[in-house]
Every structure is written in structure tokens, then in C-alpha cells.
Amino acid sequence: MEIRHLRYFVAMAETGSLMKAAERLHIAQPALSVHLSNLEAELGTVLVIRSNRGIELTQDGVFLYERAIMLLKYHEESIGALKSRKVATAGKVSIGMVSTMPELLAPSLLRAVRAALPDVTLYISDASSPALYEWLTEGRIDMVVLFNLAEIAELEVVPLFSEAFYLIGADDPSGGRGEIAFDRLGDLPLALPSASANWRKALEEVAGRRGTTLRAVIETESMAALKALAVAGDCYTVLPGPCIRADVEQGLYRACRIVDPDMRGVMSVASLNSRPLGPTQKAVRDILVEVARQIGGIEDAAPVQGALAEVRRVTPSTLFPGQDGRHRRLRVV
């Protein structure tokens, strides 16, 4: 049995007709019939039942069809992987990140890429979620790292890590408990990103459902500014765990996990399905995924996939302002 025999059989099974399969495969129908007879003789079983209406798979035929699909897919993927290995991984790869991520990911990512892909140059840019998505669709960057992004057909989304959110500041408003109820945030002066930031949208959506108003005394997209404002003691801010872990260990500020409800976010890397990543971009993305998951403290995507069902995610349509100039309300999916 050869790969082509499996391909012929799959075509027959999917079209339900020797004539249609022959047209699809661009071979003569008598030749296809001979291939089928030889395949049945080799396997010692009847694979199809022929009638005036076409062909119908027997139980053995269904068994073979299901496995033939998997074998053909594996064969194609193996050929593609071998071809990709022969393509030199070199050039520039551009990655857009929300402002909380470069400080967290860039150093480790650079070291890993330089070790594995010495001929690749990284370009990392940080901006707001709407700007990043616009740059992605315009082809100005290869991939983006975004917060709580929905998995939709338009994007190829790979979850990186899930992490709890913390209120940080110069003092501890929880009284040493290490946790603070979400509703307490409405009593505190906050430094937050702009309303277009995905995790600000998530905070506001939860606040709206609970009848709480968040008091943002200053807005900025800069994580460095958010941290500096919290350290100064004039206000508090909210950041994910990986972004603050080292600072808390150094005693730069205090952190309280936000609970009731438990606030968690999922960071993902996304690219456009309409503009598939090339071998070099894929190699960098694979390294990015590995580095991010190490930083997030996970070994595989299973915990993140589970968290995706629990967090609120935004679709790309919610990343852009509406026609009236105001940002659309967060759409929960």
C-alpha cells in the first residue's frame, strides 16, 4: 500500500462515487476501480459496496477512511516540517506587546532568540491594544501579545499564561491579609491604563456588574509609570502577578490579590490567519511561547486553556472606537 492509494480511497469515500473521485484525482475511472480492487485484495476485506447510486463504505471502509485521514495529514505535516527546516531562519521579526509585557518578556526572549536564531533581529514595540491590533491588520508587525483576546477565525491565538491580578501600592489596604475584595477598589485612588486597554475594559465590566465605580485619578499606558505612581504612594494600580513578582520580593511596594470575584487574565500571542507566519516568524513565536510560559510558571497550555473558559475576553471589534468616537462596550464571549 502506498500513500497515493490512501489518497485515492479518501477521494472515493468523500465523493461517494468512483466517477466523481476520478474527476477529482484527474485519473481514469477504470484505473481507479482497479486500484480499489487491488487495495481490497491486499487488505483481505470489502471496503465499499457499489450500487447505481454510487458507493457506500462498509464498516472496514469507515475504519480505513478515519485512519487514512490521520495518516495523510501526518504525511503532509511531516513534509512541510522538513521543508521548513531547510529554510534559513534569518531576518527581522516584529512583535507588538501591551505595555505591561516588554519589561517582563523582552530580556529572556532576546537571550533565547540569540541562542537559537543568531541571524534573526527582533523588533519589539509596545502600545495600546487598539494600536497593536491595527498594526497587525495593516501588516506593520508580525504578531501581537494581547490580554484576554478571544479565539476567533480571523486570528491564530496561542495562550501563553494565566495570572491573577493584584492591587499594588506603597501601603497595604488589606490590613496584612494579602487579599482585597474587588469592591474595595472603588474606595481607592487608582492609576490605570486608558479605557481602550483590554484589561481596563475587563475591570470596568466587572465594576459595572457589581455597581462599583473605579476612580482613575490618572491614566497611562506605561507600566513603568504605573509602578512609579504606586511606589510614590499617591495612588494604587492593578497589575498581573508576573509583572510585579520581582518588585514585591525586593520590597518596592505591597501587593494584594484581588478576590471576590477572583480577577485573572490570560495573555496570548496572536497572528492573522490571512497572513500566515513564515518559518522564521513561527520559530520566534515558538520561542516566545516557551519563554512566556516559563515566566508564567507553567509547563504546558492545559492550565491556560482551562482559565480561558473563566475569564472575560474581547473580540477585535471591541478594540476600536465606535462611530460616535466613544469606545464600544466590552463584548463578553
Short mmCIF file of C-alpha atoms in Angstrom, two decimals:
data_model
loop_
_atom_site.label_atom_id
_atom_site.label_comp_id
_atom_site.label_asym_id
_atom_site.label_seq_id
_atom_site.Cartn_x
_atom_site.Cartn_y
_atom_site.Cartn_z
CA MET A 1 0.00 0.00 0.00
CA GLU A 2 1.29 3.44 -0.95
CA ILE A 3 0.28 6.93 0.17
CA ARG A 4 -1.41 7.52 -3.18
CA HIS A 5 -3.67 4.51 -2.59
CA LEU A 6 -4.89 6.08 0.65
CA ARG A 7 -5.42 9.37 -1.15
CA TYR A 8 -7.47 7.60 -3.84
CA PHE A 9 -9.57 5.83 -1.21
CA VAL A 10 -10.25 9.05 0.70
CA ALA A 11 -11.41 10.73 -2.51
CA MET A 12 -13.79 7.84 -3.20
CA ALA A 13 -15.15 7.92 0.32
CA GLU A 14 -15.69 11.68 0.33
CA THR A 15 -17.29 11.92 -3.10
CA GLY A 16 -19.34 8.73 -2.79
CA SER A 17 -18.71 7.97 -6.43
CA LEU A 18 -15.91 6.42 -8.48
CA MET A 19 -16.67 8.81 -11.33
CA LYS A 20 -16.53 11.92 -9.14
CA ALA A 21 -13.40 10.66 -7.40
CA ALA A 22 -11.74 10.05 -10.76
CA GLU A 23 -12.56 13.61 -11.82
CA ARG A 24 -11.23 14.98 -8.53
CA LEU A 25 -8.00 12.97 -8.84
CA HIS A 26 -7.61 13.54 -12.61
CA ILE A 27 -7.23 9.83 -13.36
CA ALA A 28 -9.31 7.44 -15.45
CA GLN A 29 -12.26 5.80 -13.71
CA PRO A 30 -11.27 2.22 -14.79
CA ALA A 31 -7.81 2.75 -13.34
CA LEU A 32 -9.33 3.96 -10.07
CA SER A 33 -11.57 0.89 -9.96
CA VAL A 34 -8.51 -1.34 -10.37
CA HIS A 35 -6.73 0.48 -7.51
CA LEU A 36 -9.75 -0.13 -5.27
CA SER A 37 -9.90 -3.84 -6.15
CA ASN A 38 -6.16 -4.23 -5.52
CA LEU A 39 -6.48 -2.43 -2.17
CA GLU A 40 -9.34 -4.70 -1.06
CA ALA A 41 -7.37 -7.78 -2.16
CA GLU A 42 -4.27 -6.63 -0.26
CA LEU A 43 -6.25 -5.97 2.93
CA GLY A 44 -8.44 -9.05 2.55
CA THR A 45 -11.70 -7.22 3.11
CA VAL A 46 -14.50 -5.40 1.29
CA LEU A 47 -14.18 -1.64 1.73
CA VAL A 48 -17.11 -0.35 -0.33
CA ILE A 49 -20.48 -1.53 -1.59
CA ARG A 50 -21.18 -0.43 -5.16
CA SER A 51 -24.64 0.40 -6.46
CA ASN A 52 -26.32 2.54 -9.10
CA ARG A 53 -26.34 5.38 -6.58
CA GLY A 54 -22.55 5.24 -6.15
CA ILE A 55 -20.51 3.63 -3.39
CA GLU A 56 -21.09 3.19 0.33
CA LEU A 57 -18.40 2.40 2.87
CA THR A 58 -18.54 -0.84 4.81
CA GLN A 59 -17.55 -0.88 8.48
CA ASP A 60 -14.00 -1.77 7.44
CA GLY A 61 -14.15 1.02 4.89
CA VAL A 62 -15.10 3.55 7.58
CA PHE A 63 -12.29 2.19 9.76
CA LEU A 64 -9.75 2.69 6.98
CA TYR A 65 -11.11 6.11 6.00
CA GLU A 66 -10.77 7.52 9.52
CA ARG A 67 -7.18 6.34 9.77
CA ALA A 68 -6.31 7.34 6.24
CA ILE A 69 -7.31 10.94 7.05
CA MET A 70 -4.93 10.99 10.01
CA LEU A 71 -2.10 9.33 8.05
CA LEU A 72 -2.40 11.74 5.14
CA LYS A 73 -2.45 14.73 7.48
CA TYR A 74 0.63 13.47 9.31
CA HIS A 75 2.37 12.83 5.98
CA GLU A 76 1.69 16.38 4.76
CA GLU A 77 2.74 17.92 8.07
CA SER A 78 5.96 15.91 8.05
CA ILE A 79 6.83 17.05 4.53
CA GLY A 80 6.08 20.67 5.47
CA ALA A 81 8.20 20.44 8.61
CA LEU A 82 11.14 19.01 6.69
CA LYS A 83 10.91 21.76 4.09
CA SER A 84 10.75 24.39 6.82
CA ARG A 85 13.96 23.04 8.37
CA LYS A 86 15.76 23.76 5.12
CA VAL A 87 14.64 27.39 5.08
CA ALA A 88 17.19 29.69 6.65
CA THR A 89 15.78 31.40 9.72
CA ALA A 90 17.04 34.92 9.30
CA GLY A 91 15.71 38.45 9.03
CA LYS A 92 13.63 40.75 11.22
CA VAL A 93 10.64 39.59 13.26
CA SER A 94 8.37 42.25 14.73
CA ILE A 95 6.30 41.72 17.87
CA GLY A 96 3.82 44.14 19.37
CA MET A 97 3.12 43.94 23.09
CA VAL A 98 0.83 45.69 25.52
CA SER A 99 2.80 47.98 27.80
CA THR A 100 2.97 45.53 30.70
CA MET A 101 4.80 42.88 28.69
CA PRO A 102 8.14 44.16 27.26
CA GLU A 103 9.75 44.58 30.67
CA LEU A 104 8.63 41.08 31.58
CA LEU A 105 9.41 39.22 28.34
CA ALA A 106 11.99 41.15 26.32
CA PRO A 107 15.23 40.21 28.15
CA SER A 108 14.54 36.46 28.30
CA LEU A 109 13.12 36.45 24.77
CA LEU A 110 16.19 38.18 23.36
CA ARG A 111 18.57 35.73 25.03
CA ALA A 112 16.59 32.72 23.79
CA VAL A 113 16.32 34.03 20.22
CA ARG A 114 20.02 34.92 20.04
CA ALA A 115 20.93 31.42 21.22
CA ALA A 116 18.64 29.57 18.81
CA LEU A 117 18.37 32.01 15.88
CA PRO A 118 21.52 34.16 15.76
CA ASP A 119 20.64 35.61 12.34
CA VAL A 120 17.25 36.92 13.47
CA THR A 121 16.74 40.52 14.57
CA LEU A 122 13.88 41.24 16.95
CA TYR A 123 11.78 44.38 16.77
CA ILE A 124 9.57 44.89 19.82
CA SER A 125 7.04 47.67 20.12
CA ASP A 126 4.63 48.41 22.95
CA ALA A 127 1.37 50.27 22.51
CA SER A 128 -2.31 50.16 23.44
CA SER A 129 -4.42 47.19 22.38
CA PRO A 130 -6.26 49.08 19.60
CA ALA A 131 -2.99 50.34 18.12
CA LEU A 132 -1.41 46.90 18.21
CA TYR A 133 -4.36 45.24 16.50
CA GLU A 134 -4.42 47.96 13.84
CA TRP A 135 -0.71 47.49 13.17
CA LEU A 136 -1.24 43.73 12.89
CA THR A 137 -4.04 44.05 10.33
CA GLU A 138 -2.01 46.60 8.36
CA GLY A 139 0.96 44.25 8.19
CA ARG A 140 3.27 46.53 10.19
CA ILE A 141 4.02 43.82 12.76
CA ASP A 142 4.08 40.03 12.53
CA MET A 143 2.35 39.14 15.79
CA VAL A 144 0.92 40.72 18.92
CA VAL A 145 0.85 39.83 22.61
CA LEU A 146 -2.53 40.85 23.99
CA PHE A 147 -4.63 40.36 27.09
CA ASN A 148 -7.84 38.28 27.18
CA LEU A 149 -8.15 38.10 23.40
CA ALA A 150 -10.94 35.89 22.07
CA GLU A 151 -10.16 32.93 19.87
CA ILE A 152 -11.80 33.74 16.52
CA ALA A 153 -11.36 32.52 12.96
CA GLU A 154 -9.62 35.74 11.93
CA LEU A 155 -6.73 35.13 14.33
CA GLU A 156 -4.41 32.29 15.23
CA VAL A 157 -4.29 32.66 19.02
CA VAL A 158 -1.84 30.79 21.26
CA PRO A 159 -2.43 31.21 25.03
CA LEU A 160 0.73 32.00 27.00
CA PHE A 161 -0.15 32.10 30.67
CA SER A 162 -2.93 32.89 33.08
CA GLU A 163 -2.29 35.02 36.14
CA ALA A 164 -4.13 36.65 39.00
CA PHE A 165 -4.32 40.44 39.27
CA TYR A 166 -3.03 42.40 42.23
CA LEU A 167 -3.62 45.82 43.70
CA ILE A 168 -0.23 47.39 44.40
CA GLY A 169 0.75 50.46 46.36
CA ALA A 170 3.14 51.89 48.93
CA ASP A 171 0.95 50.56 51.76
CA ASP A 172 -1.30 47.55 52.26
CA PRO A 173 -5.01 48.49 52.38
CA SER A 174 -5.93 44.88 53.21
CA GLY A 175 -4.52 45.12 56.69
CA GLY A 176 -1.95 42.41 56.07
CA ARG A 177 -4.40 39.80 54.74
CA GLY A 178 -2.78 39.78 51.30
CA GLU A 179 -6.19 39.83 49.58
CA ILE A 180 -8.64 42.61 48.84
CA ALA A 181 -12.24 42.39 47.65
CA PHE A 182 -12.87 43.86 44.22
CA ASP A 183 -15.50 46.27 45.56
CA ARG A 184 -12.86 47.93 47.77
CA LEU A 185 -11.16 49.23 44.61
CA GLY A 186 -13.96 51.78 44.28
CA ASP A 187 -12.78 53.44 47.51
CA LEU A 188 -9.18 53.91 46.36
CA PRO A 189 -7.48 56.41 44.02
CA LEU A 190 -6.21 54.40 41.06
CA ALA A 191 -3.66 54.79 38.28
CA LEU A 192 -4.99 52.80 35.33
CA PRO A 193 -4.39 52.42 31.60
CA SER A 194 -6.75 54.17 29.22
CA ALA A 195 -10.26 52.91 28.58
CA SER A 196 -9.10 51.23 25.35
CA ALA A 197 -6.80 48.81 27.20
CA ASN A 198 -8.24 45.29 27.32
CA TRP A 199 -7.65 44.64 30.99
CA ARG A 200 -9.09 48.09 31.87
CA LYS A 201 -12.18 47.01 29.93
CA ALA A 202 -12.33 43.81 31.98
CA LEU A 203 -12.05 45.78 35.25
CA GLU A 204 -14.76 48.23 34.19
CA GLU A 205 -17.07 45.42 33.06
CA VAL A 206 -16.82 43.70 36.44
CA ALA A 207 -17.24 47.03 38.23
CA GLY A 208 -20.37 47.78 36.21
CA ARG A 209 -21.96 44.45 37.07
CA ARG A 210 -21.25 44.97 40.75
CA GLY A 211 -22.35 48.60 40.86
CA THR A 212 -18.84 49.80 41.69
CA THR A 213 -17.21 52.88 40.16
CA LEU A 214 -13.45 52.81 39.67
CA ARG A 215 -11.81 56.17 40.42
CA ALA A 216 -8.92 56.63 37.99
CA VAL A 217 -7.03 59.74 39.09
CA ILE A 218 -4.52 59.31 36.25
CA GLU A 219 -4.32 57.20 33.08
CA THR A 220 -1.18 55.96 31.37
CA GLU A 221 -0.15 53.12 29.05
CA SER A 222 3.31 52.94 30.65
CA MET A 223 3.86 50.12 33.13
CA ALA A 224 6.91 51.96 34.45
CA ALA A 225 4.71 54.97 35.20
CA LEU A 226 2.05 52.81 36.85
CA LYS A 227 4.66 51.26 39.14
CA ALA A 228 6.28 54.62 39.91
CA LEU A 229 2.93 56.13 40.87
CA ALA A 230 2.19 53.19 43.15
CA VAL A 231 5.62 53.43 44.80
CA ALA A 232 5.17 57.19 45.33
CA GLY A 233 2.12 56.46 47.47
CA ASP A 234 -0.31 58.91 45.87
CA CYS A 235 -2.45 56.14 44.36
CA TYR A 236 -2.69 52.43 43.70
CA THR A 237 -2.70 50.44 40.48
CA VAL A 238 -3.64 46.97 39.26
CA LEU A 239 -1.15 44.68 37.52
CA PRO A 240 -0.83 40.94 36.77
CA GLY A 241 1.35 38.79 39.01
CA PRO A 242 4.32 38.15 36.67
CA CYS A 243 4.81 41.91 36.21
CA ILE A 244 5.25 42.60 39.92
CA ARG A 245 6.75 39.42 41.38
CA ALA A 246 10.38 40.58 41.42
CA ASP A 247 9.47 44.08 42.70
CA VAL A 248 7.45 42.68 45.60
CA GLU A 249 10.32 40.37 46.55
CA GLN A 250 12.60 43.43 46.63
CA GLY A 251 10.11 45.28 48.84
CA LEU A 252 9.46 48.13 46.38
CA TYR A 253 5.73 48.10 47.14
CA ARG A 254 2.97 46.00 48.70
CA ALA A 255 0.64 43.74 46.71
CA CYS A 256 -2.84 42.37 47.49
CA ARG A 257 -4.50 39.75 45.33
CA ILE A 258 -7.91 40.88 44.05
CA VAL A 259 -10.69 38.47 45.05
CA ASP A 260 -14.49 38.29 45.19
CA PRO A 261 -14.50 37.90 42.25
CA ASP A 262 -11.14 36.34 41.57
CA MET A 263 -9.58 38.53 38.87
CA ARG A 264 -7.48 36.56 36.42
CA GLY A 265 -6.25 37.34 32.94
CA VAL A 266 -4.90 35.32 30.03
CA MET A 267 -2.07 36.66 27.92
CA SER A 268 -1.92 35.32 24.35
CA VAL A 269 0.16 35.77 21.20
CA ALA A 270 -1.86 36.25 18.02
CA SER A 271 -1.23 36.49 14.29
CA LEU A 272 -3.50 36.82 11.26
CA ASN A 273 -4.71 33.65 9.57
CA SER A 274 -4.98 35.63 6.33
CA ARG A 275 -1.25 36.34 6.52
CA PRO A 276 0.33 33.11 7.82
CA LEU A 277 3.63 33.35 9.63
CA GLY A 278 6.71 32.25 7.71
CA PRO A 279 9.26 29.76 9.07
CA THR A 280 11.32 32.48 10.76
CA GLN A 281 8.29 34.11 12.40
CA LYS A 282 6.99 30.72 13.55
CA ALA A 283 10.36 29.85 15.06
CA VAL A 284 10.38 33.11 17.02
CA ARG A 285 6.77 32.61 18.11
CA ASP A 286 7.60 29.12 19.40
CA ILE A 287 10.44 30.59 21.45
CA LEU A 288 8.16 33.37 22.71
CA VAL A 289 5.58 30.81 23.84
CA GLU A 290 8.20 28.77 25.68
CA VAL A 291 9.75 31.83 27.35
CA ALA A 292 6.39 33.28 28.38
CA ARG A 293 5.17 30.01 29.85
CA GLN A 294 8.38 29.65 31.85
CA ILE A 295 7.89 33.13 33.23
CA GLY A 296 4.23 32.37 33.92
CA GLY A 297 5.29 29.24 35.79
CA ILE A 298 3.52 26.64 33.61
CA GLU A 299 4.88 23.73 31.60
CA ASP A 300 2.06 23.38 29.05
CA ALA A 301 -1.09 25.09 27.85
CA ALA A 302 -3.58 22.94 29.78
CA PRO A 303 -3.94 25.30 32.78
CA VAL A 304 -4.28 28.27 30.46
CA GLN A 305 -6.88 26.58 28.28
CA GLY A 306 -8.91 25.91 31.41
CA ALA A 307 -8.62 29.52 32.50
CA LEU A 308 -9.88 30.72 29.11
CA ALA A 309 -13.33 29.43 29.99
CA GLU A 310 -13.38 31.56 33.15
CA VAL A 311 -12.07 34.96 32.04
CA ARG A 312 -13.83 37.61 30.00
CA ARG A 313 -12.33 38.04 26.57
CA VAL A 314 -12.69 40.78 24.00
CA THR A 315 -13.11 40.40 20.27
CA PRO A 316 -11.12 42.62 17.91
CA SER A 317 -14.23 44.65 17.07
CA THR A 318 -14.22 45.97 20.64
CA LEU A 319 -10.69 47.27 20.29
CA PHE A 320 -11.67 50.20 18.10
CA PRO A 321 -13.77 53.28 18.88
CA GLY A 322 -17.37 53.39 17.66
CA GLN A 323 -18.52 55.88 15.03
CA ASP A 324 -19.52 58.33 17.74
CA GLY A 325 -15.92 58.45 18.93
CA ARG A 326 -16.60 56.52 22.12
CA HIS A 327 -15.25 53.04 22.67
CA ARG A 328 -17.69 50.23 22.24
CA ARG A 329 -18.80 48.40 25.36
CA LEU A 330 -16.86 45.25 26.18
CA ARG A 331 -18.41 42.29 24.43
CA VAL A 332 -18.32 39.12 26.53
CA VAL A 333 -17.77 35.87 24.62
#
